[in-house]
Amino acid sequence: MNELASHFINPSAAYRGKPFWSWNGDLKEDELIRQVHVMKEMGLGGFFMHSRTGLITEYLGDEWFRLTNACADEAEKLGLEAWLYDEDRWPSGTAGGMVTANPDFQLRYMKLTPIPAESFAWSEGITAAFACALDGYSYSGLRRITGDTPPASYAGATVLVFEIEPMAPSSFYNGNTYVDTMNLAATEHYIAITHDRYKQRCGDRLGKSIQGVFTDEPHRGSVFTGFSVPNADRLWMTPWTAALPEKYAELFGEDLIEKLPELFLRPEGRAVSPIKWRYMELMQQLFLDNFARPLYEWCGANGMRLTGHVLHEDSLTAQTAMQGSLMRFYEYMHDPGVDVLSESNRNYVVVKQLTSAARQLGQTWLLSELYGCTGWQMNFRSHKEVGDWQALFGINLRCHHLSWYTMEGEAKRDFPGSILHQSAWWRDYEYVESYYARLGLLLNQGKPRCDVLVLNPIESLWCQIGVGWASDLSPLTPEIQKLEAEYAELSTWLLGEHIDYDYGDEEMIGRLSSIEQDAGGQALLRVGQATYLTVVVGQMTTMRSSTLRLLEAFADAGGSV
């Protein structure tokens, strides 16, 4: 029997799923060790030790680290992989509120309040104010005013008042707020509290019996959509960090404070603005440089793999609202991932963005957090239906949501039903897991061929953000609704004709692309480690000049656009 056949019969833990192991009660070593053995019998390949609602044992206390080490040691004995989870619940970045106990590290927003001129009075704390004629979200006759401007000079106008406002505290963040992920000092404090303490307390297990770290749902704040913002007037707010004005001036040579009305509203009714795009691009850079990159580099320096996913991926609107370009974040993950929950969510596009970036970046292991937001009624047929389409699209690191330590108290209200010993079928789950381990092993052989590149139009939304563009995660303007519909339709057409394709992010294309020829003289567009014969340009509102020049050169070389 050759080596591949032997591995196929009994795939290693690397190809087997690793559930979120919900540490949601008063943790006892004997019971934890027993559950590690249950997971082994279920055919699973390991687990993510995940702090969850209901936890009684002190998070990041002495007992926490002792139990983490005990579970990692037992997993190593059984040939399983133990993984850390970097937060108390989610989203990652606050260390259960310890980071944001420092007000300097709390997430902040810039807020616009339109006030009739006769009701306006200058007050301390105003960042900037402008007088204009305001009609809905459109303005004209704009002029900046200060505390010294005579009120008579703007009588009858609307005053646009811009102020910086911290995110309101929430019990979800243990009485604090989410963190400013665009602030490097906040991320360094988070790493010191969380990652460095694991390094101190887990020692040489890191990179050995403890494989890596899961980062869960980080984001840089909601852009005019109000999602997860408890403040009043949340739809009139967008993320802000202290470095934004200076960095904006360095990058684009203009004053962002002077451009605030155009960022928030529509000058003379124009929906598309380069100011909006520039603000989004700068926030993307700050989020990646000051949050994603430090976590990635810490893991790399300590022999660990970074996996997980960012907050809200299900549409271009959701991505724009919470974190910008999904594909660009993947460059700072060793094993990039997505979150596709529920039974009915067949979001092929989200997984396609993941597999596209991975192919271009040469990444092997692609994670999906799956099965969550379901119930006890979910059976093996449903587990297979969800798992099959994700495996088809390239998912080979399955993170089951959720395996419970206990059903006591509030823990029993978590969902889905526990994928562990609390379910009557747990002894039969090995059939499901071995099936996916064997499928993943086979699909990892060879190199996929994908000849078609589709330009990802995420930046076409960036230039149209502003008050009224979306609510929570749903687009409100007809232009963006149309773009979203045509984006999904193009994917449906290609997949329906069995034409495999990758997405291309314009910024990544600008850095990673070149034009080559194959052995037969056919023009190829290389993006990182992937090559393409054809580029498809779908519905787009704007395009980078660097992208346009590349497409023209590719067409001139004989490539198909």
Coordinates of C-alpha atoms in Angstrom, one line a residue:
M1 CA 0.0 0.0 0.0
N2 CA 1.5 3.4 -1.0
E3 CA 1.7 6.3 1.4
L4 CA -1.3 8.3 0.0
A5 CA -3.5 5.2 0.2
S6 CA -2.5 4.7 3.8
H7 CA -3.2 8.3 4.6
F8 CA -6.6 8.1 2.8
I9 CA -7.7 5.2 5.0
N10 CA -6.8 7.2 8.2
P11 CA -6.2 10.8 7.5
S12 CA -4.1 12.7 10.0
A13 CA -5.5 15.3 12.5
A14 CA -4.5 18.1 10.1
Y15 CA -7.3 17.1 7.7
R16 CA -9.9 16.6 10.5
G17 CA -12.2 19.3 11.9
K18 CA -11.4 21.3 14.9
P19 CA -14.5 22.7 16.7
F20 CA -14.9 25.7 18.8
W21 CA -14.7 24.0 22.3
S22 CA -16.9 26.3 24.3
W23 CA -15.4 26.9 27.7
N24 CA -18.6 28.1 29.3
G25 CA -18.8 27.1 32.9
D26 CA -16.7 26.1 36.0
L27 CA -13.9 24.3 34.3
K28 CA -12.6 21.1 35.9
E29 CA -9.5 19.3 34.6
D30 CA -10.9 15.7 34.8
E31 CA -14.0 16.7 32.8
L32 CA -11.9 18.6 30.2
I33 CA -9.6 15.6 29.7
R34 CA -12.6 13.3 29.3
Q35 CA -14.0 15.6 26.6
V36 CA -10.7 15.6 24.8
H37 CA -11.1 11.8 24.5
V38 CA -14.7 12.2 23.3
M39 CA -13.4 14.4 20.5
K40 CA -10.9 11.9 19.5
E41 CA -13.6 9.2 19.4
M42 CA -15.7 11.5 17.2
G43 CA -13.0 11.6 14.6
L44 CA -12.1 15.2 15.2
G45 CA -8.6 16.5 14.7
G46 CA -8.4 18.9 17.6
F47 CA -10.1 21.9 19.1
F48 CA -10.1 25.7 19.6
M49 CA -10.2 26.5 23.4
H50 CA -12.9 29.2 23.2
S51 CA -14.0 31.4 26.1
R52 CA -17.7 31.7 25.9
T53 CA -20.8 33.1 27.7
G54 CA -21.2 31.2 31.0
L55 CA -17.5 31.0 31.9
I56 CA -16.9 30.9 35.7
T57 CA -13.2 30.1 35.7
E58 CA -11.2 33.4 35.6
Y59 CA -10.3 34.2 32.0
L60 CA -6.5 34.4 31.7
G61 CA -6.1 33.5 35.4
D62 CA -3.7 31.0 36.8
E63 CA -6.2 28.1 36.5
W64 CA -7.1 29.1 33.0
F65 CA -3.5 28.6 31.9
R66 CA -3.0 25.4 33.9
L67 CA -6.1 23.9 32.2
T68 CA -5.0 25.1 28.8
N69 CA -1.7 23.4 29.2
A70 CA -3.3 20.2 30.5
C71 CA -5.6 20.0 27.5
A72 CA -2.8 20.7 25.0
D73 CA -0.7 18.0 26.6
E74 CA -3.5 15.5 26.4
A75 CA -4.2 16.4 22.8
E76 CA -0.6 15.8 21.9
K77 CA -0.7 12.3 23.5
L78 CA -3.8 11.5 21.4
G79 CA -2.4 12.9 18.1
L80 CA -4.8 15.9 18.2
E81 CA -4.1 19.6 17.6
A82 CA -4.8 22.2 20.3
W83 CA -5.4 25.8 19.3
L84 CA -5.8 29.0 21.3
Y85 CA -8.6 31.5 20.9
D86 CA -7.5 35.1 21.5
E87 CA -10.4 36.7 23.2
D88 CA -13.0 36.5 25.9
R89 CA -16.0 35.8 23.6
W90 CA -15.7 38.1 20.6
P91 CA -14.8 40.3 18.6
S92 CA -11.0 40.0 19.2
G93 CA -9.0 42.9 20.4
T94 CA -10.1 43.9 23.8
A95 CA -9.0 41.0 26.1
G96 CA -12.4 40.9 27.7
G97 CA -12.5 44.7 28.1
M98 CA -9.0 45.0 29.8
V99 CA -7.6 46.8 26.8
T100 CA -10.4 49.3 26.6
A101 CA -10.3 50.1 30.3
N102 CA -7.9 52.7 28.9
P103 CA -10.0 55.4 27.3
D104 CA -7.3 56.1 24.8
F105 CA -7.8 52.7 23.2
Q106 CA -11.6 52.8 22.9
L107 CA -13.3 52.8 19.5
R108 CA -14.2 56.4 18.5
Y109 CA -16.5 57.8 15.8
M110 CA -16.8 61.1 14.0
K111 CA -20.4 62.2 14.3
L112 CA -22.4 64.7 12.2
T113 CA -25.3 66.6 13.7
P114 CA -27.2 69.0 11.4
I115 CA -28.6 71.9 13.4
P116 CA -30.7 74.9 12.2
A117 CA -28.5 78.0 12.4
E118 CA -30.8 79.7 14.8
S119 CA -30.4 76.8 17.3
F120 CA -26.6 76.5 16.9
A121 CA -24.1 77.8 19.5
W122 CA -20.4 77.0 19.4
S123 CA -19.2 74.8 22.2
E124 CA -16.0 73.2 23.3
G125 CA -15.4 69.8 21.7
I126 CA -16.6 70.7 18.2
T127 CA -14.0 69.4 15.7
A128 CA -15.4 71.5 12.8
A129 CA -18.6 73.2 11.7
F130 CA -19.9 74.2 8.3
A131 CA -22.9 76.2 7.1
C132 CA -24.8 75.1 4.0
A133 CA -28.1 74.6 2.4
L134 CA -29.1 71.0 3.2
D135 CA -31.6 69.0 1.2
G136 CA -31.9 65.4 2.5
Y137 CA -28.3 64.2 2.2
S138 CA -27.2 66.8 -0.4
Y139 CA -25.7 70.2 0.4
S140 CA -24.7 73.3 -1.5
G141 CA -23.3 76.7 -0.6
L142 CA -20.8 75.2 1.8
R143 CA -18.6 77.4 4.0
R144 CA -16.6 76.6 7.1
I145 CA -17.4 78.6 10.3
T146 CA -15.6 79.0 13.6
G147 CA -16.5 80.3 17.0
D148 CA -15.6 83.8 15.7
T149 CA -17.8 83.7 12.6
P150 CA -20.7 86.2 13.0
P151 CA -24.0 84.2 13.3
A152 CA -25.7 86.7 11.0
S153 CA -23.4 85.6 8.1
Y154 CA -25.1 82.1 8.1
A155 CA -28.6 82.9 9.2
G156 CA -31.2 80.6 7.7
A157 CA -28.6 78.0 6.8
T158 CA -28.1 74.5 8.3
V159 CA -25.0 74.1 10.4
L160 CA -23.1 70.8 10.1
V161 CA -21.5 70.1 13.4
F162 CA -18.7 67.4 13.5
E163 CA -17.7 66.0 16.9
I164 CA -15.6 63.0 18.0
E165 CA -17.6 60.6 20.2
P166 CA -16.5 57.4 21.9
M167 CA -18.5 54.2 21.4
A168 CA -21.0 53.9 24.3
P169 CA -20.1 51.3 26.9
S170 CA -21.8 47.9 26.7
S171 CA -22.2 44.9 29.0
F172 CA -21.0 42.7 26.0
Y173 CA -17.5 44.3 26.5
N174 CA -17.7 43.9 30.3
G175 CA -18.7 47.5 30.7
N176 CA -16.2 48.9 28.2
T177 CA -16.3 49.3 24.4
Y178 CA -14.7 47.7 21.4
V179 CA -11.2 48.7 20.6
D180 CA -9.6 51.1 18.1
T181 CA -8.0 48.6 15.9
M182 CA -6.4 51.4 13.8
N183 CA -4.3 52.3 16.9
L184 CA -1.0 50.4 17.1
A185 CA -0.6 51.1 20.8
A186 CA -3.9 49.5 21.5
T187 CA -2.9 46.4 19.6
E188 CA 0.4 46.2 21.3
H189 CA -1.3 46.4 24.7
Y190 CA -3.7 43.6 23.6
I191 CA -0.8 41.4 22.5
A192 CA 1.0 42.1 25.9
I193 CA -2.1 41.1 27.9
T194 CA -3.1 38.1 25.8
H195 CA -0.5 36.6 23.5
D196 CA 2.6 37.4 25.5
R197 CA 1.0 35.8 28.6
Y198 CA 0.2 32.7 26.7
K199 CA 3.9 32.7 25.6
Q200 CA 5.0 33.1 29.3
R201 CA 2.6 30.4 30.7
C202 CA 2.5 27.8 27.9
G203 CA 6.2 27.9 27.1
D204 CA 7.6 25.6 24.5
R205 CA 4.1 24.2 23.7
L206 CA 3.6 27.1 21.3
G207 CA 4.1 25.9 17.8
K208 CA 4.2 22.3 18.9
S209 CA 1.3 20.9 21.0
I210 CA -0.4 24.3 20.6
Q211 CA -0.6 24.9 16.8
G212 CA -1.8 28.5 16.5
V213 CA -4.3 31.2 17.4
F214 CA -7.9 31.9 16.2
T215 CA -8.7 35.6 15.9
D216 CA -12.5 36.1 15.7
E217 CA -14.4 38.9 14.0
P218 CA -12.1 41.9 14.4
H219 CA -13.2 45.0 12.6
R220 CA -12.5 48.8 12.5
G221 CA -16.0 50.0 13.3
S222 CA -19.2 50.5 11.4
V223 CA -19.2 53.1 8.5
F224 CA -22.5 55.0 8.6
T225 CA -24.5 51.8 9.1
G226 CA -24.9 51.7 12.9
F227 CA -24.1 48.0 13.2
S228 CA -23.1 47.1 16.8
V229 CA -23.1 50.8 17.8
P230 CA -25.2 51.5 20.9
N231 CA -24.9 55.3 20.5
A232 CA -27.7 57.5 19.6
D233 CA -27.6 58.9 16.0
R234 CA -25.5 55.8 15.1
L235 CA -26.3 56.1 11.3
W236 CA -24.6 59.5 11.3
M237 CA -21.3 58.2 12.6
T238 CA -18.2 56.7 11.1
P239 CA -14.9 55.3 12.7
W240 CA -12.2 57.8 13.7
T241 CA -8.7 57.4 15.1
A242 CA -6.3 60.2 16.1
A243 CA -3.9 59.5 13.3
L244 CA -6.4 59.9 10.5
P245 CA -6.0 63.6 9.6
E246 CA -2.2 63.5 9.6
K247 CA -2.0 60.3 7.7
Y248 CA -4.6 61.5 5.2
A249 CA -2.6 64.6 4.5
E250 CA 0.6 62.6 4.0
L251 CA -1.1 60.2 1.6
F252 CA -3.4 62.5 -0.3
G253 CA -2.0 66.0 0.2
E254 CA -5.3 67.5 1.5
D255 CA -7.0 68.3 4.8
L256 CA -9.5 65.6 5.8
I257 CA -11.2 67.9 8.3
E258 CA -12.0 70.4 5.5
K259 CA -13.5 67.5 3.5
L260 CA -15.8 66.1 6.3
P261 CA -19.0 67.4 4.7
E262 CA -18.2 65.6 1.4
L263 CA -17.3 62.4 3.4
F264 CA -20.6 62.3 5.2
L265 CA -23.0 63.8 2.5
R266 CA -23.4 64.5 -1.2
P267 CA -22.0 67.8 -2.5
E268 CA -24.6 69.2 -5.0
G269 CA -26.2 65.7 -4.9
R270 CA -23.1 63.8 -6.2
A271 CA -23.1 60.2 -4.9
V272 CA -19.6 59.3 -6.0
S273 CA -16.6 61.1 -4.4
P274 CA -12.9 60.5 -4.3
I275 CA -12.9 61.8 -0.7
K276 CA -15.0 58.9 0.3
W277 CA -12.7 56.4 -1.5
R278 CA -9.6 57.9 0.0
Y279 CA -11.0 57.8 3.6
M280 CA -11.9 54.1 3.1
E281 CA -8.5 53.3 1.6
L282 CA -6.7 54.9 4.5
M283 CA -8.8 53.1 7.1
Q284 CA -8.0 49.9 5.3
Q285 CA -4.3 50.5 5.5
L286 CA -4.4 51.5 9.2
F287 CA -6.5 48.5 10.1
L288 CA -4.1 46.1 8.4
D289 CA -0.9 47.8 9.5
N290 CA -1.9 48.4 13.1
F291 CA -4.0 45.3 13.9
A292 CA -3.7 42.5 11.3
R293 CA 0.0 42.7 10.7
P294 CA 1.1 42.8 14.4
L295 CA -0.9 39.6 15.1
Y296 CA 0.4 37.9 12.1
E297 CA 4.0 38.8 12.8
W298 CA 3.7 37.7 16.5
C299 CA 2.4 34.3 15.4
G300 CA 5.2 33.9 12.9
A301 CA 7.9 34.9 15.3
N302 CA 6.6 32.4 17.9
G303 CA 6.1 29.4 15.5
M304 CA 2.3 29.8 15.6
R305 CA -0.3 29.9 12.8
L306 CA -2.9 32.6 12.7
T307 CA -6.3 31.7 11.6
G308 CA -9.9 33.0 12.0
H309 CA -12.0 35.5 10.2
V310 CA -13.1 39.1 10.2
L311 CA -16.5 40.5 11.0
H312 CA -19.2 40.3 8.4
E313 CA -18.3 38.9 5.0
D314 CA -21.7 38.1 3.4
S315 CA -21.9 41.0 0.9
L316 CA -19.8 43.8 -0.5
T317 CA -21.9 46.2 1.7
A318 CA -21.2 44.2 4.8
Q319 CA -17.5 44.1 4.1
T320 CA -17.3 47.8 3.3
A321 CA -19.3 48.6 6.4
M322 CA -17.1 46.7 8.9
Q323 CA -13.6 46.1 7.6
G324 CA -13.0 47.1 3.9
S325 CA -11.5 44.6 1.6
L326 CA -11.9 41.0 2.8
M327 CA -9.2 39.7 0.5
R328 CA -6.6 42.1 1.7
F329 CA -6.9 40.9 5.3
Y330 CA -6.1 37.3 4.2
E331 CA -2.5 38.4 3.4
Y332 CA -2.0 38.6 7.1
M333 CA -3.2 35.1 8.1
H334 CA -1.4 31.9 7.7
D335 CA -4.6 29.9 7.5
P336 CA -7.3 32.4 6.3
G337 CA -10.9 31.8 7.0
V338 CA -14.6 32.7 6.7
D339 CA -17.7 32.5 8.8
V340 CA -20.6 30.9 6.9
L341 CA -23.3 30.0 9.4
S342 CA -26.8 28.5 9.3
E343 CA -28.1 25.7 7.0
S344 CA -29.5 27.9 4.2
N345 CA -26.6 30.3 3.7
R346 CA -25.1 29.3 0.4
N347 CA -22.8 32.2 0.1
Y348 CA -20.5 31.0 -2.6
V349 CA -19.0 34.4 -3.3
V350 CA -17.6 34.8 0.2
V351 CA -15.8 31.4 0.0
K352 CA -14.7 32.3 -3.5
Q353 CA -13.0 35.4 -2.3
L354 CA -11.1 33.3 0.3
T355 CA -10.0 30.7 -2.2
S356 CA -9.0 33.3 -4.7
A357 CA -6.7 35.2 -2.3
A358 CA -5.3 31.9 -1.1
R359 CA -4.5 30.7 -4.6
Q360 CA -2.7 34.0 -5.3
L361 CA -0.9 34.0 -2.0
G362 CA 0.1 30.3 -2.0
Q363 CA -1.9 29.5 1.2
T364 CA -2.9 25.8 1.8
W365 CA -5.3 25.6 4.7
L366 CA -8.6 27.4 4.3
L367 CA -10.9 27.6 7.4
S368 CA -14.6 27.9 7.7
E369 CA -16.6 28.4 10.9
L370 CA -19.7 26.4 10.0
Y371 CA -22.9 24.9 11.4
G372 CA -23.6 27.8 13.8
C373 CA -27.0 29.6 14.1
T374 CA -28.8 26.3 13.7
G375 CA -30.6 24.1 16.3
W376 CA -30.8 20.6 17.8
Q377 CA -32.8 19.5 14.8
M378 CA -29.7 19.7 12.5
N379 CA -28.9 16.1 11.5
F380 CA -26.1 14.4 9.6
R381 CA -27.7 15.1 6.2
S382 CA -27.6 18.8 7.0
H383 CA -24.0 18.5 8.2
K384 CA -23.1 16.9 4.9
E385 CA -25.1 19.4 2.7
V386 CA -23.4 22.4 4.3
G387 CA -19.9 20.7 4.4
D388 CA -20.1 19.4 0.8
W389 CA -20.5 22.8 -1.0
Q390 CA -17.8 24.4 1.2
A391 CA -15.4 21.5 0.5
L392 CA -16.2 21.9 -3.2
F393 CA -15.1 25.5 -3.0
G394 CA -11.9 24.7 -1.2
I395 CA -12.6 24.6 2.5
N396 CA -10.3 22.1 4.2
L397 CA -10.1 23.3 7.8
R398 CA -13.5 22.8 9.4
C399 CA -14.2 24.7 12.6
H400 CA -17.5 23.3 14.0
H401 CA -19.6 25.9 15.7
L402 CA -20.1 24.7 18.6
S403 CA -19.0 22.0 21.1
W404 CA -20.1 22.8 24.7
Y405 CA -18.2 22.1 27.9
T406 CA -21.5 22.3 29.8
M407 CA -25.3 22.8 29.3
E408 CA -25.7 24.5 32.6
G409 CA -27.2 28.0 33.0
E410 CA -27.1 30.4 30.1
A411 CA -24.8 28.0 28.2
K412 CA -27.9 26.0 27.2
R413 CA -29.2 29.0 25.2
D414 CA -26.2 29.0 22.9
F415 CA -26.6 27.6 19.4
P416 CA -26.5 25.3 17.6
G417 CA -27.1 22.2 19.6
S418 CA -23.8 20.9 21.0
I419 CA -21.5 19.0 18.6
L420 CA -20.2 16.9 21.5
H421 CA -21.3 14.3 24.0
Q422 CA -24.6 16.1 24.7
S423 CA -25.9 15.0 21.3
A424 CA -27.1 11.4 21.1
W425 CA -25.3 10.7 17.9
W426 CA -21.8 11.7 19.0
R427 CA -20.4 8.2 18.7
D428 CA -21.4 8.0 15.1
Y429 CA -19.9 11.4 14.1
E430 CA -16.6 9.8 13.1
Y431 CA -18.3 8.8 9.8
V432 CA -18.9 12.5 9.0
E433 CA -15.5 13.6 10.0
S434 CA -13.5 10.8 8.3
Y435 CA -15.5 11.5 5.1
Y436 CA -14.4 15.2 5.1
A437 CA -10.8 14.3 6.1
R438 CA -10.5 11.9 3.1
L439 CA -12.1 14.4 0.8
G440 CA -9.8 17.2 1.9
L441 CA -6.8 14.9 1.5
L442 CA -7.7 14.1 -2.1
L443 CA -8.6 17.7 -3.0
N444 CA -5.2 18.9 -1.7
Q445 CA -3.4 16.7 -4.3
G446 CA -2.2 18.5 -7.4
K447 CA -2.6 22.1 -8.4
P448 CA -6.0 23.6 -9.3
R449 CA -6.4 25.2 -12.7
C450 CA -8.3 28.4 -12.9
D451 CA -8.0 30.6 -16.0
V452 CA -10.5 33.4 -15.3
L453 CA -10.0 36.4 -13.1
V454 CA -13.0 38.6 -12.1
L455 CA -12.3 42.1 -10.8
N456 CA -13.7 42.5 -7.4
P457 CA -15.7 45.7 -7.3
I458 CA -15.5 46.4 -3.5
E459 CA -14.0 49.8 -4.1
S460 CA -17.0 50.8 -6.2
L461 CA -18.9 50.9 -2.8
W462 CA -16.1 52.8 -1.1
C463 CA -16.6 55.8 -3.2
Q464 CA -20.4 55.9 -2.4
I465 CA -20.4 55.6 1.4
G466 CA -22.0 58.3 3.5
V467 CA -25.0 59.0 5.6
G468 CA -28.0 57.0 4.2
W469 CA -25.9 54.6 2.1
A470 CA -26.8 51.6 4.2
S471 CA -28.6 50.5 7.4
D472 CA -26.9 47.8 9.6
L473 CA -25.6 45.7 6.7
S474 CA -28.1 46.3 4.0
P475 CA -27.6 48.8 1.1
L476 CA -30.2 51.5 0.8
T477 CA -29.3 53.4 -2.4
P478 CA -30.5 52.0 -5.7
E479 CA -27.0 52.3 -7.2
I480 CA -25.4 50.0 -4.6
Q481 CA -28.4 47.6 -4.6
K482 CA -27.9 47.2 -8.4
L483 CA -24.2 46.7 -8.0
E484 CA -24.7 44.0 -5.4
A485 CA -27.3 42.2 -7.5
E486 CA -25.1 42.2 -10.6
Y487 CA -22.1 41.1 -8.6
A488 CA -24.1 38.0 -7.4
E489 CA -25.5 37.4 -10.8
L490 CA -22.1 37.3 -12.5
S491 CA -21.0 34.7 -10.0
T492 CA -24.1 32.6 -10.7
W493 CA -23.6 32.8 -14.4
L494 CA -20.0 31.6 -14.2
L495 CA -20.6 28.8 -11.7
G496 CA -23.7 27.7 -13.5
E497 CA -21.7 27.1 -16.6
H498 CA -19.0 25.3 -14.6
I499 CA -16.4 28.0 -15.3
D500 CA -14.1 28.3 -12.4
Y501 CA -12.8 31.8 -11.6
D502 CA -10.9 33.8 -9.0
Y503 CA -11.6 37.3 -7.7
G504 CA -8.9 39.9 -7.9
D505 CA -8.6 42.8 -5.5
E506 CA -7.4 45.9 -7.2
E507 CA -4.8 46.9 -4.6
M508 CA -3.3 43.3 -4.5
I509 CA -3.3 43.2 -8.3
G510 CA -1.4 46.5 -8.3
R511 CA 1.4 45.0 -6.2
L512 CA 1.4 41.3 -7.2
S513 CA 0.7 41.3 -11.0
S514 CA 2.8 40.9 -14.1
I515 CA 2.2 40.0 -17.7
E516 CA 3.9 36.8 -19.0
Q517 CA 3.7 34.3 -21.8
D518 CA 3.3 30.5 -21.5
A519 CA 5.3 28.0 -23.6
G520 CA 3.0 28.5 -26.5
G521 CA 3.2 32.2 -26.5
Q522 CA -0.2 32.8 -24.9
A523 CA -0.4 35.9 -22.8
L524 CA -0.9 35.2 -19.1
L525 CA -1.8 37.7 -16.3
R526 CA 0.1 36.6 -13.1
V527 CA -1.2 37.7 -9.7
G528 CA 1.1 36.4 -7.1
Q529 CA 1.3 32.6 -7.5
A530 CA -1.7 32.3 -9.9
T531 CA -2.0 32.9 -13.6
Y532 CA -5.0 33.8 -15.8
L533 CA -5.9 33.8 -19.5
T534 CA -9.0 35.9 -19.2
V535 CA -10.1 38.9 -17.1
V536 CA -13.8 39.6 -16.6
V537 CA -14.9 43.2 -15.7
G538 CA -18.3 43.1 -14.2
Q539 CA -20.4 46.0 -12.9
M540 CA -18.1 48.7 -11.5
T541 CA -18.5 52.3 -10.6
T542 CA -14.9 53.2 -10.4
M543 CA -11.5 51.5 -11.3
R544 CA -8.0 52.3 -10.2
S545 CA -5.9 53.8 -13.0
S546 CA -3.2 51.1 -12.2
T547 CA -5.8 48.5 -13.0
L548 CA -6.8 50.1 -16.2
R549 CA -3.2 50.4 -17.4
L550 CA -2.6 46.7 -16.6
L551 CA -5.7 45.6 -18.5
E552 CA -4.8 47.6 -21.5
A553 CA -1.3 46.2 -21.5
F554 CA -2.7 42.6 -21.1
A555 CA -5.0 43.1 -24.0
D556 CA -2.2 44.5 -26.1
A557 CA -0.1 41.4 -25.3
G558 CA -3.0 39.2 -26.6
G559 CA -4.7 38.5 -23.4
S560 CA -8.5 38.4 -23.2
V561 CA -10.4 41.1 -21.3

